[in-house]
JSON list of C-alpha atoms in Angstrom, two decimals:
[
{"chain": "A", "resi": 1096, "resn": "MET", "atom": "CA", "xyz": [36.63, 25.95, -14.59]},
{"chain": "A", "resi": 1097, "resn": "GLY", "atom": "CA", "xyz": [33.02, 27.04, -13.94]},
{"chain": "A", "resi": 1098, "resn": "ALA", "atom": "CA", "xyz": [31.15, 30.40, -13.94]},
{"chain": "A", "resi": 1099, "resn": "SER", "atom": "CA", "xyz": [32.37, 31.26, -10.38]},
{"chain": "A", "resi": 1100, "resn": "GLY", "atom": "CA", "xyz": [35.94, 30.85, -11.36]},
{"chain": "A", "resi": 1101, "resn": "ARG", "atom": "CA", "xyz": [36.80, 28.44, -8.88]},
{"chain": "A", "resi": 1102, "resn": "ALA", "atom": "CA", "xyz": [37.22, 24.74, -9.60]},
{"chain": "A", "resi": 1103, "resn": "ILE", "atom": "CA", "xyz": [37.49, 21.62, -7.17]},
{"chain": "A", "resi": 1104, "resn": "ALA", "atom": "CA", "xyz": [40.25, 19.38, -7.67]},
{"chain": "A", "resi": 1105, "resn": "SER", "atom": "CA", "xyz": [39.92, 15.87, -7.12]},
{"chain": "A", "resi": 1106, "resn": "VAL", "atom": "CA", "xyz": [41.54, 12.60, -8.23]},
{"chain": "A", "resi": 1107, "resn": "VAL", "atom": "CA", "xyz": [40.45, 10.30, -11.07]},
{"chain": "A", "resi": 1108, "resn": "ARG", "atom": "CA", "xyz": [39.62, 6.91, -9.82]},
{"chain": "A", "resi": 1109, "resn": "THR", "atom": "CA", "xyz": [38.90, 5.05, -13.05]},
{"chain": "A", "resi": 1110, "resn": "GLY", "atom": "CA", "xyz": [39.93, 4.89, -16.85]},
{"chain": "A", "resi": 1111, "resn": "PRO", "atom": "CA", "xyz": [43.43, 5.56, -18.13]},
{"chain": "A", "resi": 1112, "resn": "TRP", "atom": "CA", "xyz": [43.93, 8.77, -15.88]},
{"chain": "A", "resi": 1113, "resn": "VAL", "atom": "CA", "xyz": [43.78, 7.04, -12.51]},
{"chain": "A", "resi": 1114, "resn": "GLY", "atom": "CA", "xyz": [45.41, 8.82, -9.83]},
{"chain": "A", "resi": 1115, "resn": "ARG", "atom": "CA", "xyz": [45.91, 12.22, -11.98]},
{"chain": "A", "resi": 1116, "resn": "PRO", "atom": "CA", "xyz": [44.21, 15.16, -10.62]},
{"chain": "A", "resi": 1117, "resn": "HIS", "atom": "CA", "xyz": [41.03, 16.68, -12.82]},
{"chain": "A", "resi": 1118, "resn": "ARG", "atom": "CA", "xyz": [39.05, 19.65, -12.10]},
{"chain": "A", "resi": 1119, "resn": "ARG", "atom": "CA", "xyz": [35.30, 20.14, -12.32]},
{"chain": "A", "resi": 1120, "resn": "SER", "atom": "CA", "xyz": [33.24, 23.31, -11.79]},
{"chain": "A", "resi": 1121, "resn": "LEU", "atom": "CA", "xyz": [31.79, 24.16, -8.20]},
{"chain": "A", "resi": 1122, "resn": "ALA", "atom": "CA", "xyz": [28.47, 24.47, -9.88]},
{"chain": "A", "resi": 1123, "resn": "ALA", "atom": "CA", "xyz": [28.48, 20.99, -11.53]},
{"chain": "A", "resi": 1124, "resn": "ALA", "atom": "CA", "xyz": [29.63, 19.50, -8.03]},
{"chain": "A", "resi": 1125, "resn": "ALA", "atom": "CA", "xyz": [26.95, 21.34, -6.24]},
{"chain": "A", "resi": 1126, "resn": "ALA", "atom": "CA", "xyz": [24.28, 19.96, -9.09]},
{"chain": "A", "resi": 1127, "resn": "GLN", "atom": "CA", "xyz": [25.84, 16.30, -8.60]},
{"chain": "A", "resi": 1128, "resn": "ALA", "atom": "CA", "xyz": [25.36, 16.30, -5.08]},
{"chain": "A", "resi": 1129, "resn": "ALA", "atom": "CA", "xyz": [22.15, 17.76, -4.89]},
{"chain": "A", "resi": 1130, "resn": "ALA", "atom": "CA", "xyz": [20.91, 14.96, -7.44]},
{"chain": "A", "resi": 1131, "resn": "ALA", "atom": "CA", "xyz": [22.34, 12.32, -5.12]},
{"chain": "A", "resi": 1132, "resn": "ALA", "atom": "CA", "xyz": [20.82, 13.57, -2.09]},
{"chain": "A", "resi": 1133, "resn": "ALA", "atom": "CA", "xyz": [17.20, 14.00, -3.69]},
{"chain": "A", "resi": 1134, "resn": "PRO", "atom": "CA", "xyz": [14.85, 10.98, -2.83]},
{"chain": "A", "resi": 1135, "resn": "ARG", "atom": "CA", "xyz": [13.77, 9.15, -6.00]},
{"chain": "A", "resi": 1136, "resn": "ARG", "atom": "CA", "xyz": [10.56, 7.73, -4.39]},
{"chain": "A", "resi": 1137, "resn": "ARG", "atom": "CA", "xyz": [7.29, 7.80, -5.99]},
{"chain": "A", "resi": 1138, "resn": "ALA", "atom": "CA", "xyz": [4.20, 8.24, -3.86]},
{"chain": "A", "resi": 1139, "resn": "LEU", "atom": "CA", "xyz": [2.92, 4.99, -2.68]},
{"chain": "A", "resi": 1140, "resn": "PRO", "atom": "CA", "xyz": [-0.92, 4.10, -3.29]},
{"chain": "A", "resi": 1141, "resn": "ALA", "atom": "CA", "xyz": [-3.11, 3.79, -0.51]},
{"chain": "A", "resi": 1142, "resn": "PRO", "atom": "CA", "xyz": [-3.06, 0.25, 0.89]},
{"chain": "A", "resi": 1143, "resn": "LEU", "atom": "CA", "xyz": [-6.95, 0.11, 0.69]},
{"chain": "A", "resi": 1144, "resn": "THR", "atom": "CA", "xyz": [-9.72, 2.72, -0.58]},
{"chain": "A", "resi": 1145, "resn": "VAL", "atom": "CA", "xyz": [-13.20, 2.15, 1.09]},
{"chain": "A", "resi": 1146, "resn": "THR", "atom": "CA", "xyz": [-15.96, 3.62, -0.57]},
{"chain": "A", "resi": 1147, "resn": "PRO", "atom": "CA", "xyz": [-18.88, 5.79, 1.55]},
{"chain": "A", "resi": 1148, "resn": "THR", "atom": "CA", "xyz": [-21.26, 2.91, 1.05]},
{"chain": "A", "resi": 1149, "resn": "ALA", "atom": "CA", "xyz": [-18.89, 0.35, 2.45]},
{"chain": "A", "resi": 1150, "resn": "ALA", "atom": "CA", "xyz": [-18.04, 2.94, 5.13]},
{"chain": "A", "resi": 1151, "resn": "GLU", "atom": "CA", "xyz": [-21.56, 3.05, 6.24]},
{"chain": "A", "resi": 1152, "resn": "ARG", "atom": "CA", "xyz": [-22.14, -0.82, 6.25]},
{"chain": "A", "resi": 1153, "resn": "LEU", "atom": "CA", "xyz": [-19.10, -1.12, 8.31]},
{"chain": "A", "resi": 1154, "resn": "ARG", "atom": "CA", "xyz": [-20.24, 1.39, 10.80]},
{"chain": "A", "resi": 1155, "resn": "GLY", "atom": "CA", "xyz": [-23.46, -0.43, 11.23]},
{"chain": "A", "resi": 1156, "resn": "LEU", "atom": "CA", "xyz": [-21.80, -3.72, 11.79]},
{"chain": "A", "resi": 1157, "resn": "LEU", "atom": "CA", "xyz": [-19.36, -2.11, 14.45]},
{"chain": "A", "resi": 1158, "resn": "ASP", "atom": "CA", "xyz": [-22.34, -0.44, 16.10]},
{"chain": "A", "resi": 1159, "resn": "SER", "atom": "CA", "xyz": [-23.98, -3.91, 16.69]},
{"chain": "A", "resi": 1160, "resn": "LYS", "atom": "CA", "xyz": [-20.65, -5.12, 18.23]},
{"chain": "A", "resi": 1161, "resn": "PRO", "atom": "CA", "xyz": [-19.47, -2.77, 20.93]},
{"chain": "A", "resi": 1162, "resn": "ASP", "atom": "CA", "xyz": [-16.28, -4.35, 21.86]},
{"chain": "A", "resi": 1163, "resn": "ALA", "atom": "CA", "xyz": [-15.00, -4.01, 18.55]},
{"chain": "A", "resi": 1164, "resn": "ARG", "atom": "CA", "xyz": [-12.33, -1.47, 17.56]},
{"chain": "A", "resi": 1165, "resn": "GLY", "atom": "CA", "xyz": [-12.60, -1.88, 13.71]},
{"chain": "A", "resi": 1166, "resn": "VAL", "atom": "CA", "xyz": [-12.39, -4.28, 10.98]},
{"chain": "A", "resi": 1167, "resn": "VAL", "atom": "CA", "xyz": [-9.07, -6.33, 9.83]},
{"chain": "A", "resi": 1168, "resn": "VAL", "atom": "CA", "xyz": [-8.91, -6.98, 6.15]},
{"chain": "A", "resi": 1169, "resn": "GLY", "atom": "CA", "xyz": [-6.74, -9.91, 5.24]},
{"chain": "A", "resi": 1170, "resn": "VAL", "atom": "CA", "xyz": [-6.36, -12.69, 2.55]},
{"chain": "A", "resi": 1171, "resn": "ARG", "atom": "CA", "xyz": [-6.22, -16.38, 2.95]},
{"chain": "A", "resi": 1172, "resn": "ARG", "atom": "CA", "xyz": [-5.19, -19.36, 0.82]},
{"chain": "A", "resi": 1173, "resn": "ARG", "atom": "CA", "xyz": [-8.44, -21.34, -0.40]},
{"chain": "A", "resi": 1174, "resn": "GLY", "atom": "CA", "xyz": [-10.66, -21.49, -3.40]},
{"chain": "A", "resi": 1175, "resn": "CYS", "atom": "CA", "xyz": [-10.13, -22.73, -6.71]},
{"chain": "A", "resi": 1176, "resn": "ASN", "atom": "CA", "xyz": [-7.90, -19.77, -7.91]},
{"chain": "A", "resi": 1177, "resn": "GLY", "atom": "CA", "xyz": [-5.72, -19.42, -4.74]},
{"chain": "A", "resi": 1178, "resn": "LEU", "atom": "CA", "xyz": [-6.70, -16.51, -2.46]},
{"chain": "A", "resi": 1179, "resn": "SER", "atom": "CA", "xyz": [-9.80, -14.87, -1.08]},
{"chain": "A", "resi": 1180, "resn": "TYR", "atom": "CA", "xyz": [-10.45, -11.88, 1.26]},
{"chain": "A", "resi": 1181, "resn": "THR", "atom": "CA", "xyz": [-11.03, -12.09, 4.97]},
{"chain": "A", "resi": 1182, "resn": "LEU", "atom": "CA", "xyz": [-12.87, -9.53, 7.09]},
{"chain": "A", "resi": 1183, "resn": "ASN", "atom": "CA", "xyz": [-12.58, -9.99, 10.70]},
{"chain": "A", "resi": 1184, "resn": "TYR", "atom": "CA", "xyz": [-13.46, -7.69, 13.90]},
{"chain": "A", "resi": 1185, "resn": "ALA", "atom": "CA", "xyz": [-10.50, -6.09, 15.48]},
{"chain": "A", "resi": 1186, "resn": "GLU", "atom": "CA", "xyz": [-11.60, -6.48, 19.23]},
{"chain": "A", "resi": 1187, "resn": "GLU", "atom": "CA", "xyz": [-8.17, -5.14, 20.43]},
{"chain": "A", "resi": 1188, "resn": "ALA", "atom": "CA", "xyz": [-5.60, -2.91, 18.86]},
{"chain": "A", "resi": 1189, "resn": "PRO", "atom": "CA", "xyz": [-3.91, -4.93, 15.99]},
{"chain": "A", "resi": 1190, "resn": "PRO", "atom": "CA", "xyz": [-0.24, -5.60, 16.55]},
{"chain": "A", "resi": 1191, "resn": "LYS", "atom": "CA", "xyz": [2.46, -3.23, 15.08]},
{"chain": "A", "resi": 1192, "resn": "GLY", "atom": "CA", "xyz": [2.76, -3.45, 11.38]},
{"chain": "A", "resi": 1193, "resn": "HIS", "atom": "CA", "xyz": [-0.96, -3.38, 10.35]},
{"chain": "A", "resi": 1194, "resn": "GLU", "atom": "CA", "xyz": [-1.81, -0.67, 7.92]},
{"chain": "A", "resi": 1195, "resn": "LYS", "atom": "CA", "xyz": [-4.46, 1.63, 9.21]},
{"chain": "A", "resi": 1196, "resn": "VAL", "atom": "CA", "xyz": [-7.06, 3.15, 6.98]},
{"chain": "A", "resi": 1197, "resn": "LYS", "atom": "CA", "xyz": [-9.07, 5.90, 8.93]},
{"chain": "A", "resi": 1198, "resn": "LEU", "atom": "CA", "xyz": [-12.71, 6.66, 7.57]},
{"chain": "A", "resi": 1199, "resn": "ASN", "atom": "CA", "xyz": [-14.53, 9.85, 7.84]},
{"chain": "A", "resi": 1200, "resn": "ASN", "atom": "CA", "xyz": [-17.25, 8.30, 9.96]},
{"chain": "A", "resi": 1201, "resn": "GLY", "atom": "CA", "xyz": [-14.84, 7.07, 12.63]},
{"chain": "A", "resi": 1202, "resn": "VAL", "atom": "CA", "xyz": [-14.53, 3.33, 11.37]},
{"chain": "A", "resi": 1203, "resn": "ALA", "atom": "CA", "xyz": [-10.90, 1.96, 11.50]},
{"chain": "A", "resi": 1204, "resn": "VAL", "atom": "CA", "xyz": [-9.97, -0.36, 8.94]},
{"chain": "A", "resi": 1205, "resn": "TYR", "atom": "CA", "xyz": [-6.78, -2.52, 9.13]},
{"chain": "A", "resi": 1206, "resn": "VAL", "atom": "CA", "xyz": [-4.83, -4.17, 6.46]},
{"chain": "A", "resi": 1207, "resn": "ASP", "atom": "CA", "xyz": [-3.02, -7.51, 7.72]},
{"chain": "A", "resi": 1208, "resn": "PRO", "atom": "CA", "xyz": [0.65, -7.28, 6.81]},
{"chain": "A", "resi": 1209, "resn": "PRO", "atom": "CA", "xyz": [0.72, -10.50, 4.66]},
{"chain": "A", "resi": 1210, "resn": "ALA", "atom": "CA", "xyz": [-2.20, -9.32, 2.83]},
{"chain": "A", "resi": 1211, "resn": "LEU", "atom": "CA", "xyz": [-0.62, -5.72, 2.12]},
{"chain": "A", "resi": 1212, "resn": "PHE", "atom": "CA", "xyz": [1.17, -6.99, -1.17]},
{"chain": "A", "resi": 1213, "resn": "HIS", "atom": "CA", "xyz": [-1.91, -8.50, -2.48]},
{"chain": "A", "resi": 1214, "resn": "VAL", "atom": "CA", "xyz": [-4.45, -5.76, -1.79]},
{"chain": "A", "resi": 1215, "resn": "VAL", "atom": "CA", "xyz": [-2.70, -2.60, -2.17]},
{"chain": "A", "resi": 1216, "resn": "GLY", "atom": "CA", "xyz": [-4.55, -0.10, -4.23]},
{"chain": "A", "resi": 1217, "resn": "THR", "atom": "CA", "xyz": [-7.82, -2.05, -3.67]},
{"chain": "A", "resi": 1218, "resn": "VAL", "atom": "CA", "xyz": [-11.27, -0.40, -3.55]},
{"chain": "A", "resi": 1219, "resn": "MET", "atom": "CA", "xyz": [-13.71, -2.01, -1.05]},
{"chain": "A", "resi": 1220, "resn": "ASP", "atom": "CA", "xyz": [-17.54, -1.26, -1.81]},
{"chain": "A", "resi": 1221, "resn": "TYR", "atom": "CA", "xyz": [-20.67, -2.61, -0.39]},
{"chain": "A", "resi": 1222, "resn": "GLU", "atom": "CA", "xyz": [-23.26, -3.82, -3.05]},
{"chain": "A", "resi": 1223, "resn": "GLU", "atom": "CA", "xyz": [-26.92, -4.85, -2.17]},
{"chain": "A", "resi": 1224, "resn": "THR", "atom": "CA", "xyz": [-29.11, -6.62, -4.96]},
{"chain": "A", "resi": 1225, "resn": "GLN", "atom": "CA", "xyz": [-32.34, -8.25, -4.75]},
{"chain": "A", "resi": 1226, "resn": "LEU", "atom": "CA", "xyz": [-30.43, -11.71, -4.59]},
{"chain": "A", "resi": 1227, "resn": "SER", "atom": "CA", "xyz": [-27.45, -10.80, -2.58]},
{"chain": "A", "resi": 1228, "resn": "SER", "atom": "CA", "xyz": [-25.46, -8.31, -0.45]},
{"chain": "A", "resi": 1229, "resn": "GLY", "atom": "CA", "xyz": [-21.89, -8.08, 0.37]},
{"chain": "A", "resi": 1230, "resn": "PHE", "atom": "CA", "xyz": [-18.62, -6.38, 0.09]},
{"chain": "A", "resi": 1231, "resn": "ILE", "atom": "CA", "xyz": [-17.11, -6.11, -3.28]},
{"chain": "A", "resi": 1232, "resn": "PHE", "atom": "CA", "xyz": [-13.30, -5.71, -3.82]},
{"chain": "A", "resi": 1233, "resn": "THR", "atom": "CA", "xyz": [-11.87, -4.23, -7.06]},
{"chain": "A", "resi": 1234, "resn": "ASN", "atom": "CA", "xyz": [-8.22, -5.08, -7.19]},
{"chain": "A", "resi": 1235, "resn": "PRO", "atom": "CA", "xyz": [-5.90, -3.62, -9.58]},
{"chain": "A", "resi": 1236, "resn": "ASN", "atom": "CA", "xyz": [-3.21, -6.25, -8.88]},
{"chain": "A", "resi": 1237, "resn": "GLU", "atom": "CA", "xyz": [-5.54, -9.31, -9.99]},
{"chain": "A", "resi": 1238, "resn": "LYS", "atom": "CA", "xyz": [-4.39, -11.35, -12.60]},
{"chain": "A", "resi": 1239, "resn": "GLY", "atom": "CA", "xyz": [-7.37, -14.09, -12.46]},
{"chain": "A", "resi": 1240, "resn": "ARG", "atom": "CA", "xyz": [-10.78, -14.82, -10.71]},
{"chain": "A", "resi": 1241, "resn": "CYS", "atom": "CA", "xyz": [-12.49, -18.00, -10.46]},
{"chain": "A", "resi": 1242, "resn": "GLY", "atom": "CA", "xyz": [-16.13, -18.48, -12.02]},
{"chain": "A", "resi": 1243, "resn": "CYS", "atom": "CA", "xyz": [-17.99, -18.21, -8.77]},
{"chain": "A", "resi": 1244, "resn": "GLY", "atom": "CA", "xyz": [-16.00, -14.98, -8.03]},
{"chain": "A", "resi": 1245, "resn": "GLU", "atom": "CA", "xyz": [-14.89, -16.21, -4.52]},
{"chain": "A", "resi": 1246, "resn": "SER", "atom": "CA", "xyz": [-11.24, -16.43, -4.99]},
{"chain": "A", "resi": 1247, "resn": "PHE", "atom": "CA", "xyz": [-8.59, -14.64, -7.00]},
{"chain": "A", "resi": 1248, "resn": "ASN", "atom": "CA", "xyz": [-4.76, -14.55, -7.79]},
{"chain": "A", "resi": 1249, "resn": "THR", "atom": "CA", "xyz": [-2.19, -11.78, -7.96]}
]
């Protein structure tokens, strides 16, 4: 019996005492029920993080294309290492299942469902140098990248 003085009688279902009644305290039963009901999920990382520099560049691109609602980020099989990133304008609302990343400047970035496994946790940045400019993806899931930097694998 527990601290409350009451016990719950139940029948043992395994072991040498099968079919015989046993007692456990009400507090132990409540604790076991609470532990079973508690969700055991950890917080999921954001599908994609867009830096302020990349968000401003996306805003400029979308301003030049008024019929676009946002940008769709995806991956495609190509290159010497397997996958490469794709960016396309979303001229209509993407179908259900696309993850939406809403930015502070009003830009909507959608992640293509097949790409979600490969890009979850990725940081998208925009970099402009004297020789080139473009979006840079820093992906924690990357296992390798080709020499030219155009493709990756997870």
